[in-house]
Structures are given as C-alpha cells and as structure tokens.
Amino acid sequence: MLDKEFIKSQIKKNIKLFNPLEFCNNGGWANFDELEITILSDIENSKGNQVKVSIRYNCDFPASCSCFEGNSKPDSLDKELFIGNDGTFDVLN
C-alpha cells in the first residue's frame, strides 16, 4: 500500500495529465494548493499500484470587480490511477 502523502505528491506533480474539464463543473478555477485525498482502494501488483482516490480541492471564483472579494467553494473528484514501480503515472478513468 502506498503512503497517502506520496500519492498526493504524485497527483500534484502530474496534475496536467487530468482532464481539466472534469474539475469545477459548477464554474470557477480549480485550485490545488490545499489538495486533500481519501484513498478508496489500493491494489498492488508486480508493476505498481492501482489506486482509487477521492480528490478534494477548491474552486476559486474571482471577484467581478476590484471592490468585491472573490470566494472559494470545495469540490471533489473520484479518480482511478496507476502509479508504477518505475515512476509512471496514469489516469485510468
């Protein structure tokens, strides 16, 4: 089983492999500064680990003008990943 902080660091490192249209379905810009994950499953095989995670992040909504503050709303996305023993990282679904 992989360490939660390791999985989190791999997600942040490889965030560009995710489809950006899957984040913030109700608008806003995905912000991964305070990204949190919950490991739903972790299956190890000879080539690496197939991991299902729930990724929690914030969707930032910028202010409509400089006289108002923007706001942020939490959102989440469940994904299945493969993290290989050789350092490969794949988003499976």
mmCIF file of N, CA and C in Angstrom, residues 32-72:
data_model
loop_
_atom_site.group_PDB
_atom_site.id
_atom_site.type_symbol
_atom_site.label_atom_id
_atom_site.label_comp_id
_atom_site.label_asym_id
_atom_site.label_seq_id
_atom_site.Cartn_x
_atom_site.Cartn_y
_atom_site.Cartn_z
ATOM 1 N N PHE A 32 -5.337 23.797 -6.487
ATOM 2 C CA PHE A 32 -4.828 22.579 -5.871
ATOM 3 C C PHE A 32 -3.858 22.855 -4.722
ATOM 4 N N ASP A 33 -3.796 24.102 -4.264
ATOM 5 C CA ASP A 33 -2.877 24.451 -3.173
ATOM 6 C C ASP A 33 -3.175 23.663 -1.900
ATOM 7 N N GLU A 34 -4.446 23.452 -1.604
ATOM 8 C CA GLU A 34 -4.841 22.738 -0.387
ATOM 9 C C GLU A 34 -5.502 21.410 -0.727
ATOM 10 N N LEU A 35 -4.968 20.739 -1.724
ATOM 11 C CA LEU A 35 -5.494 19.467 -2.183
ATOM 12 C C LEU A 35 -5.445 18.424 -1.073
ATOM 13 N N GLU A 36 -6.530 17.693 -0.923
ATOM 14 C CA GLU A 36 -6.607 16.591 0.035
ATOM 15 C C GLU A 36 -7.114 15.367 -0.705
ATOM 16 N N ILE A 37 -6.723 14.187 -0.245
ATOM 17 C CA ILE A 37 -7.211 12.960 -0.874
ATOM 18 C C ILE A 37 -7.683 11.974 0.187
ATOM 19 N N THR A 38 -8.603 11.126 -0.240
ATOM 20 C CA THR A 38 -9.012 9.961 0.535
ATOM 21 C C THR A 38 -8.749 8.757 -0.356
ATOM 22 N N ILE A 39 -8.023 7.788 0.163
ATOM 23 C CA ILE A 39 -7.740 6.576 -0.603
ATOM 24 C C ILE A 39 -8.931 5.636 -0.457
ATOM 25 N N LEU A 40 -9.572 5.309 -1.574
ATOM 26 C CA LEU A 40 -10.730 4.423 -1.572
ATOM 27 C C LEU A 40 -10.299 2.965 -1.716
ATOM 28 N N SER A 41 -9.248 2.738 -2.508
ATOM 29 C CA SER A 41 -8.669 1.401 -2.617
ATOM 30 C C SER A 41 -7.257 1.519 -3.167
ATOM 31 N N ASP A 42 -6.447 0.510 -2.878
ATOM 32 C CA ASP A 42 -5.056 0.477 -3.333
ATOM 33 C C ASP A 42 -4.716 -0.984 -3.579
ATOM 34 N N ILE A 43 -4.633 -1.361 -4.867
ATOM 35 C CA ILE A 43 -4.343 -2.735 -5.238
ATOM 36 C C ILE A 43 -2.937 -2.786 -5.825
ATOM 37 N N GLU A 44 -2.091 -3.560 -5.176
ATOM 38 C CA GLU A 44 -0.702 -3.674 -5.612
ATOM 39 C C GLU A 44 -0.541 -4.875 -6.524
ATOM 40 N N ASN A 45 0.222 -4.700 -7.616
ATOM 41 C CA ASN A 45 0.588 -5.828 -8.468
ATOM 42 C C ASN A 45 2.087 -5.745 -8.755
ATOM 43 N N SER A 46 2.590 -6.589 -9.614
ATOM 44 C CA SER A 46 4.030 -6.653 -9.847
ATOM 45 C C SER A 46 4.590 -5.400 -10.527
ATOM 46 N N LYS A 47 3.743 -4.608 -11.194
ATOM 47 C CA LYS A 47 4.217 -3.422 -11.911
ATOM 48 C C LYS A 47 3.973 -2.121 -11.167
ATOM 49 N N GLY A 48 3.149 -2.146 -10.121
ATOM 50 C CA GLY A 48 2.858 -0.915 -9.383
ATOM 51 C C GLY A 48 1.554 -1.022 -8.614
ATOM 52 N N ASN A 49 0.910 0.127 -8.424
ATOM 53 C CA ASN A 49 -0.328 0.182 -7.642
ATOM 54 C C ASN A 49 -1.441 0.834 -8.441
ATOM 55 N N GLN A 50 -2.619 0.202 -8.425
ATOM 56 C CA GLN A 50 -3.829 0.784 -8.994
ATOM 57 C C GLN A 50 -4.604 1.348 -7.818
ATOM 58 N N VAL A 51 -4.786 2.667 -7.827
ATOM 59 C CA VAL A 51 -5.317 3.372 -6.669
ATOM 60 C C VAL A 51 -6.582 4.126 -7.057
ATOM 61 N N LYS A 52 -7.636 3.966 -6.257
ATOM 62 C CA LYS A 52 -8.846 4.784 -6.406
ATOM 63 C C LYS A 52 -8.813 5.825 -5.301
ATOM 64 N N VAL A 53 -8.973 7.093 -5.696
ATOM 65 C CA VAL A 53 -8.909 8.185 -4.725
ATOM 66 C C VAL A 53 -10.061 9.159 -4.932
ATOM 67 N N SER A 54 -10.413 9.821 -3.859
ATOM 68 C CA SER A 54 -11.310 10.969 -3.924
ATOM 69 C C SER A 54 -10.429 12.188 -3.706
ATOM 70 N N ILE A 55 -10.385 13.069 -4.697
ATOM 71 C CA ILE A 55 -9.540 14.256 -4.652
ATOM 72 C C ILE A 55 -10.414 15.445 -4.263
ATOM 73 N N ARG A 56 -10.064 16.109 -3.166
ATOM 74 C CA ARG A 56 -10.792 17.294 -2.719
ATOM 75 C C ARG A 56 -9.926 18.525 -2.960
ATOM 76 N N TYR A 57 -10.532 19.537 -3.550
ATOM 77 C CA TYR A 57 -9.830 20.764 -3.934
ATOM 78 C C TYR A 57 -10.814 21.908 -3.861
ATOM 79 N N ASN A 58 -10.349 23.112 -4.065
ATOM 80 C CA ASN A 58 -11.232 24.286 -4.072
ATOM 81 C C ASN A 58 -11.423 24.809 -5.478
ATOM 82 N N CYS A 59 -12.604 25.324 -5.737
ATOM 83 C CA CYS A 59 -12.892 26.050 -6.972
ATOM 84 C C CYS A 59 -12.942 27.528 -6.612
ATOM 85 N N ASP A 60 -12.025 28.287 -7.176
ATOM 86 C CA ASP A 60 -11.957 29.712 -6.885
ATOM 87 C C ASP A 60 -12.821 30.494 -7.865
ATOM 88 N N PHE A 61 -13.550 31.451 -7.316
ATOM 89 C CA PHE A 61 -14.380 32.337 -8.109
ATOM 90 C C PHE A 61 -13.851 33.746 -7.937
ATOM 91 N N PRO A 62 -13.216 34.295 -8.971
ATOM 92 C CA PRO A 62 -12.672 35.648 -8.833
ATOM 93 C C PRO A 62 -13.786 36.678 -8.672
ATOM 94 N N ALA A 63 -13.443 37.787 -8.062
ATOM 95 C CA ALA A 63 -14.409 38.877 -7.876
ATOM 96 C C ALA A 63 -14.762 39.486 -9.228
ATOM 97 N N SER A 64 -15.988 39.964 -9.330
ATOM 98 C CA SER A 64 -16.429 40.567 -10.591
ATOM 99 C C SER A 64 -15.830 41.954 -10.798
ATOM 100 N N CYS A 65 -15.388 42.580 -9.717
ATOM 101 C CA CYS A 65 -14.679 43.852 -9.822
ATOM 102 C C CYS A 65 -13.776 43.995 -8.607
ATOM 103 N N SER A 66 -12.902 44.957 -8.620
ATOM 104 C CA SER A 66 -11.924 45.088 -7.533
ATOM 105 C C SER A 66 -12.547 45.512 -6.201
ATOM 106 N N CYS A 67 -13.812 45.910 -6.197
ATOM 107 C CA CYS A 67 -14.447 46.325 -4.950
ATOM 108 C C CYS A 67 -15.030 45.150 -4.168
ATOM 109 N N PHE A 68 -15.015 43.937 -4.732
ATOM 110 C CA PHE A 68 -15.518 42.744 -4.059
ATOM 111 C C PHE A 68 -14.407 41.705 -3.940
ATOM 112 N N GLU A 69 -14.495 40.907 -2.892
ATOM 113 C CA GLU A 69 -13.562 39.791 -2.762
ATOM 114 C C GLU A 69 -14.107 38.601 -3.535
ATOM 115 N N GLY A 70 -13.224 37.789 -4.067
ATOM 116 C CA GLY A 70 -13.634 36.534 -4.688
ATOM 117 C C GLY A 70 -13.954 35.536 -3.595
ATOM 118 N N ASN A 71 -14.408 34.375 -3.981
ATOM 119 C CA ASN A 71 -14.663 33.338 -2.980
ATOM 120 C C ASN A 71 -14.197 31.991 -3.508
ATOM 121 N N SER A 72 -14.313 30.993 -2.673
ATOM 122 C CA SER A 72 -13.838 29.665 -2.992
ATOM 123 C C SER A 72 -14.850 28.650 -2.459
#
